Amino acid sequence: MSIGKNGLVVTAHPGDFVWRAGGAIALHVRNGYRMKIVCLSFGERGESQWAWKKGDVALSDVKAQRREEAERAAESLGAEIEFFDAGDYPLHTTPAMLDRLVDIYRELKPSFVLTHSLEDPYNVDHPEATRFAQEARIIAQAAGHKPNPDLAYSAPPVFLFEPHQPEQCNYKPNIILNIDEVWETKRKAFEILAAQKHLWEYYTRVALNRGMQGGRNSGRAMTYGEAYQRIFPQVVEELA
């Protein structure tokens, strides 16, 4: 991914930035980046299975638990986090939220953006988050949106992190990120998400699988990896 100072993650639910992008977040923080997560919901309805299994819990209680978990997970990865509280299952953003995300793009000037796959028949919140992230990216480029002659902004590349069942989402990764250096940090972030503990081992296996594939494709030994799909073409001076 491109060299810069800031990275932006737009995620539908708290667990998503941990399972799918926790390695990239921790690795870029280690490399001196400021990483900001925009978490559109608390995953309070559809992403909090273990919280609801307790019985006799209120929606507000689940939201509070997931917020606390997400804040701790983001802190453990070295990132800052901002919540939009758009609700989940379904996730519905508002014009005010779009305006805020446009401002974040312009203020942060991210070197790259991480978000969900373009398709996900199992969870429509995920592609909705991607659509929202891309809409804000486009509007942030518009000179006539909150005009400012002194504004310097260049739209960043967008990388899609891996969905739960990639083969069902028309997801074809073209980047495997080596996260060996930060694997333990990512794994510890898993264990903060008590409401989704049924996914800890699943996403450990995903990281091992991508690490194996990364080693085969690079010829360099690696154990853990994260897969990404770049949307827009990369401009280079040579192919080597």
Tab-separated table of C-alpha atoms in Angstrom:
chain	number	residue	atom	x	y	z
A	1	MET	CA	0.000	0.000	0.000
A	2	SER	CA	1.108	3.536	-0.670
A	3	ILE	CA	3.555	5.360	1.557
A	4	GLY	CA	1.916	8.157	3.529
A	5	LYS	CA	0.986	9.352	6.975
A	6	ASN	CA	-2.704	8.534	7.393
A	7	GLY	CA	-5.027	5.642	6.703
A	8	LEU	CA	-8.829	5.472	6.905
A	9	VAL	CA	-10.963	2.407	7.647
A	10	VAL	CA	-14.724	2.544	7.011
A	11	THR	CA	-16.429	-0.424	8.608
A	12	ALA	CA	-20.043	-1.457	9.108
A	13	HIS	CA	-19.623	-3.106	12.522
A	14	PRO	CA	-16.981	-3.290	15.284
A	15	GLY	CA	-15.788	-6.823	14.550
A	16	ASP	CA	-15.159	-6.079	10.896
A	17	PHE	CA	-12.133	-3.855	11.422
A	18	VAL	CA	-10.600	-6.438	13.756
A	19	TRP	CA	-11.152	-9.684	11.808
A	20	ARG	CA	-10.560	-8.260	8.346
A	21	ALA	CA	-8.149	-5.334	8.749
A	22	GLY	CA	-6.631	-5.563	12.233
A	23	GLY	CA	-3.258	-6.587	10.826
A	24	ALA	CA	-3.124	-3.719	8.328
A	25	ILE	CA	-4.135	-1.238	11.022
A	26	ALA	CA	-1.518	-2.424	13.521
A	27	LEU	CA	1.196	-2.724	10.876
A	28	HIS	CA	0.691	0.785	9.538
A	29	VAL	CA	0.583	2.225	13.054
A	30	ARG	CA	3.912	0.503	13.688
A	31	ASN	CA	5.208	2.123	10.495
A	32	GLY	CA	4.262	5.607	11.696
A	33	TYR	CA	0.789	6.082	10.249
A	34	ARG	CA	-2.142	7.702	11.974
A	35	MET	CA	-4.996	5.211	11.508
A	36	LYS	CA	-8.606	6.322	11.885
A	37	ILE	CA	-11.569	3.958	11.974
A	38	VAL	CA	-15.070	5.145	11.100
A	39	CYS	CA	-17.394	2.520	12.570
A	40	LEU	CA	-20.869	3.038	11.164
A	41	SER	CA	-22.732	0.989	13.781
A	42	PHE	CA	-22.179	-0.872	17.013
A	43	GLY	CA	-23.348	-4.149	15.468
A	44	GLU	CA	-25.906	-4.227	18.228
A	45	ARG	CA	-28.603	-6.264	16.469
A	46	GLY	CA	-26.901	-8.669	14.128
A	47	GLU	CA	-23.266	-8.832	15.228
A	48	SER	CA	-23.586	-9.463	18.973
A	49	GLN	CA	-24.711	-13.065	19.277
A	50	TRP	CA	-23.151	-13.804	22.652
A	51	ALA	CA	-24.434	-10.591	24.195
A	52	TRP	CA	-28.029	-11.530	23.342
A	53	LYS	CA	-27.613	-15.092	24.637
A	54	LYS	CA	-27.529	-13.709	28.186
A	55	GLY	CA	-31.262	-13.029	28.018
A	56	ASP	CA	-33.152	-10.084	29.496
A	57	VAL	CA	-30.839	-7.479	27.956
A	58	ALA	CA	-31.809	-4.143	26.437
A	59	LEU	CA	-30.616	-2.829	23.089
A	60	SER	CA	-28.917	0.043	24.890
A	61	ASP	CA	-26.960	-2.438	27.019
A	62	VAL	CA	-25.711	-4.323	23.971
A	63	LYS	CA	-24.728	-1.079	22.258
A	64	ALA	CA	-22.781	-0.020	25.333
A	65	GLN	CA	-20.964	-3.372	25.473
A	66	ARG	CA	-20.072	-3.274	21.783
A	67	ARG	CA	-18.907	0.324	21.984
A	68	GLU	CA	-16.628	-0.513	24.894
A	69	GLU	CA	-15.247	-3.554	23.069
A	70	ALA	CA	-14.663	-1.568	19.867
A	71	GLU	CA	-12.904	1.255	21.686
A	72	ARG	CA	-10.619	-1.188	23.457
A	73	ALA	CA	-9.918	-3.118	20.246
A	74	ALA	CA	-9.084	0.061	18.333
A	75	GLU	CA	-6.802	1.205	21.147
A	76	SER	CA	-5.036	-2.158	21.195
A	77	LEU	CA	-4.342	-1.804	17.463
A	78	GLY	CA	-3.105	1.764	17.935
A	79	ALA	CA	-5.978	3.416	16.046
A	80	GLU	CA	-8.510	6.107	16.817
A	81	ILE	CA	-12.197	5.409	16.283
A	82	GLU	CA	-15.307	7.465	15.562
A	83	PHE	CA	-18.823	6.001	15.728
A	84	PHE	CA	-21.713	7.103	13.510
A	85	ASP	CA	-24.409	5.032	15.290
A	86	ALA	CA	-26.298	4.318	12.054
A	87	GLY	CA	-27.821	1.118	13.388
A	88	ASP	CA	-27.343	-2.315	11.855
A	89	TYR	CA	-29.537	-4.988	10.296
A	90	PRO	CA	-30.392	-2.736	8.543
A	91	LEU	CA	-27.653	-0.093	8.345
A	92	HIS	CA	-29.047	3.250	7.132
A	93	THR	CA	-26.796	6.294	6.897
A	94	THR	CA	-28.056	9.881	6.771
A	95	PRO	CA	-27.066	13.033	4.854
A	96	ALA	CA	-25.471	14.377	8.041
A	97	MET	CA	-23.324	11.245	8.312
A	98	LEU	CA	-22.277	11.581	4.679
A	99	ASP	CA	-21.320	15.194	5.261
A	100	ARG	CA	-19.229	14.185	8.267
A	101	LEU	CA	-17.410	11.456	6.354
A	102	VAL	CA	-16.615	13.879	3.519
A	103	ASP	CA	-15.101	16.207	6.112
A	104	ILE	CA	-13.035	13.326	7.500
A	105	TYR	CA	-11.649	12.562	4.038
A	106	ARG	CA	-10.640	16.181	3.566
A	107	GLU	CA	-9.229	16.634	7.063
A	108	LEU	CA	-7.365	13.325	7.226
A	109	LYS	CA	-6.229	13.215	3.586
A	110	PRO	CA	-5.737	9.434	3.859
A	111	SER	CA	-3.079	7.694	1.797
A	112	PHE	CA	-5.449	4.729	1.475
A	113	VAL	CA	-8.911	3.582	2.496
A	114	LEU	CA	-9.896	0.111	3.707
A	115	THR	CA	-13.518	-1.019	3.518
A	116	HIS	CA	-15.777	-3.970	2.677
A	117	SER	CA	-16.259	-5.991	-0.499
A	118	LEU	CA	-18.538	-4.621	-3.207
A	119	GLU	CA	-20.932	-7.547	-2.785
A	120	ASP	CA	-22.070	-9.675	0.142
A	121	PRO	CA	-25.324	-11.627	-0.200
A	122	TYR	CA	-25.087	-12.655	3.455
A	123	ASN	CA	-24.881	-9.166	4.924
A	124	VAL	CA	-26.155	-6.117	3.035
A	125	ASP	CA	-24.691	-3.807	5.699
A	126	HIS	CA	-21.231	-4.537	4.288
A	127	PRO	CA	-21.689	-3.366	0.673
A	128	GLU	CA	-23.760	-0.464	1.980
A	129	ALA	CA	-20.741	0.646	4.024
A	130	THR	CA	-18.590	0.362	0.893
A	131	ARG	CA	-21.057	2.377	-1.186
A	132	PHE	CA	-21.120	5.032	1.543
A	133	ALA	CA	-17.309	5.161	1.778
A	134	GLN	CA	-16.996	5.556	-1.988
A	135	GLU	CA	-19.718	8.209	-2.206
A	136	ALA	CA	-17.930	10.311	0.403
A	137	ARG	CA	-14.612	9.825	-1.401
A	138	ILE	CA	-16.168	11.134	-4.630
A	139	ILE	CA	-17.864	14.125	-3.017
A	140	ALA	CA	-14.665	15.065	-1.177
A	141	GLN	CA	-13.104	15.677	-4.617
A	142	ALA	CA	-15.861	18.060	-5.690
A	143	ALA	CA	-14.546	21.640	-5.669
A	144	GLY	CA	-18.082	22.962	-5.343
A	145	HIS	CA	-18.817	21.032	-2.129
A	146	LYS	CA	-18.036	23.465	0.693
A	147	PRO	CA	-15.784	25.475	-1.692
A	148	ASN	CA	-12.334	26.316	-0.414
A	149	PRO	CA	-9.743	27.621	-2.913
A	150	ASP	CA	-6.948	26.577	-0.571
A	151	LEU	CA	-8.111	22.961	-0.289
A	152	ALA	CA	-5.571	20.416	-1.488
A	153	TYR	CA	-7.089	16.951	-1.746
A	154	SER	CA	-6.327	13.870	-3.805
A	155	ALA	CA	-8.676	10.898	-3.745
A	156	PRO	CA	-6.930	7.897	-2.127
A	157	PRO	CA	-6.788	4.320	-3.424
A	158	VAL	CA	-9.408	1.979	-1.978
A	159	PHE	CA	-8.652	-1.553	-0.795
A	160	LEU	CA	-11.444	-4.024	-0.014
A	161	PHE	CA	-10.811	-6.353	2.894
A	162	GLU	CA	-11.874	-9.979	2.828
A	163	PRO	CA	-15.534	-10.914	3.381
A	164	HIS	CA	-16.606	-13.911	5.422
A	165	GLN	CA	-17.287	-16.074	2.348
A	166	PRO	CA	-15.279	-14.530	-0.500
A	167	GLU	CA	-16.357	-17.041	-3.144
A	168	GLN	CA	-19.982	-15.931	-2.674
A	169	CYS	CA	-19.084	-12.237	-2.912
A	170	ASN	CA	-17.237	-12.195	-6.255
A	171	TYR	CA	-14.190	-11.222	-4.236
A	172	LYS	CA	-10.834	-11.727	-5.937
A	173	PRO	CA	-7.907	-10.509	-3.825
A	174	ASN	CA	-4.900	-9.126	-5.657
A	175	ILE	CA	-2.866	-8.174	-2.575
A	176	ILE	CA	-1.786	-10.316	0.371
A	177	LEU	CA	-0.368	-8.299	3.227
A	178	ASN	CA	2.243	-9.973	5.437
A	179	ILE	CA	1.102	-9.392	9.028
A	180	ASP	CA	3.584	-11.657	10.828
A	181	GLU	CA	5.060	-8.701	12.730
A	182	VAL	CA	1.710	-7.755	14.240
A	183	TRP	CA	-0.146	-11.055	14.396
A	184	GLU	CA	-0.071	-11.248	18.190
A	185	THR	CA	-1.482	-7.723	18.376
A	186	LYS	CA	-4.318	-8.669	16.036
A	187	ARG	CA	-5.060	-11.903	17.892
A	188	LYS	CA	-5.252	-10.054	21.214
A	189	ALA	CA	-7.751	-7.661	19.627
A	190	PHE	CA	-9.880	-10.708	18.704
A	191	GLU	CA	-10.105	-11.637	22.356
A	192	ILE	CA	-11.522	-8.244	23.303
A	193	LEU	CA	-14.629	-8.973	21.207
A	194	ALA	CA	-16.383	-11.236	23.699
A	195	ALA	CA	-19.741	-10.811	21.950
A	196	GLN	CA	-18.311	-12.621	18.902
A	197	LYS	CA	-15.964	-15.171	20.429
A	198	HIS	CA	-17.298	-17.857	18.076
A	199	LEU	CA	-15.247	-16.151	15.296
A	200	TRP	CA	-11.834	-16.037	16.997
A	201	GLU	CA	-10.587	-19.366	15.675
A	202	TYR	CA	-12.244	-18.990	12.285
A	203	TYR	CA	-10.339	-15.781	11.516
A	204	THR	CA	-7.128	-17.262	12.882
A	205	ARG	CA	-7.480	-19.971	10.223
A	206	VAL	CA	-8.190	-17.326	7.564
A	207	ALA	CA	-4.958	-15.526	8.472
A	208	LEU	CA	-3.000	-18.779	8.300
A	209	ASN	CA	-4.475	-19.633	4.901
A	210	ARG	CA	-3.611	-16.223	3.478
A	211	GLY	CA	-0.145	-16.460	4.983
A	212	MET	CA	0.438	-19.755	3.196
A	213	GLN	CA	-0.789	-18.249	-0.080
A	214	GLY	CA	1.342	-15.157	0.448
A	215	GLY	CA	4.441	-17.260	0.900
A	216	ARG	CA	3.727	-19.228	-2.245
A	217	ASN	CA	3.119	-16.090	-4.322
A	218	SER	CA	6.122	-14.163	-3.019
A	219	GLY	CA	8.689	-16.888	-2.494
A	220	ARG	CA	9.278	-15.498	0.988
A	221	ALA	CA	8.420	-17.279	4.208
A	222	MET	CA	5.384	-15.907	6.016
A	223	THR	CA	2.809	-17.342	8.390
A	224	TYR	CA	-0.055	-14.860	8.664
A	225	GLY	CA	-1.633	-12.700	5.985
A	226	GLU	CA	-4.588	-10.473	5.135
A	227	ALA	CA	-6.163	-10.346	1.681
A	228	TYR	CA	-7.180	-7.143	-0.103
A	229	GLN	CA	-8.680	-6.261	-3.460
A	230	ARG	CA	-7.658	-2.933	-4.946
A	231	ILE	CA	-10.460	-1.152	-6.828
A	232	PHE	CA	-8.661	1.485	-8.870
A	233	PRO	CA	-5.587	1.003	-11.095
A	234	GLN	CA	-2.169	1.622	-9.602
A	235	VAL	CA	0.110	3.923	-11.617
A	236	VAL	CA	3.760	2.796	-11.623
A	237	GLU	CA	6.970	3.691	-13.392
A	238	GLU	CA	8.006	0.088	-13.967
A	239	LEU	CA	6.581	-3.369	-13.450
A	240	ALA	CA	9.461	-5.012	-11.570
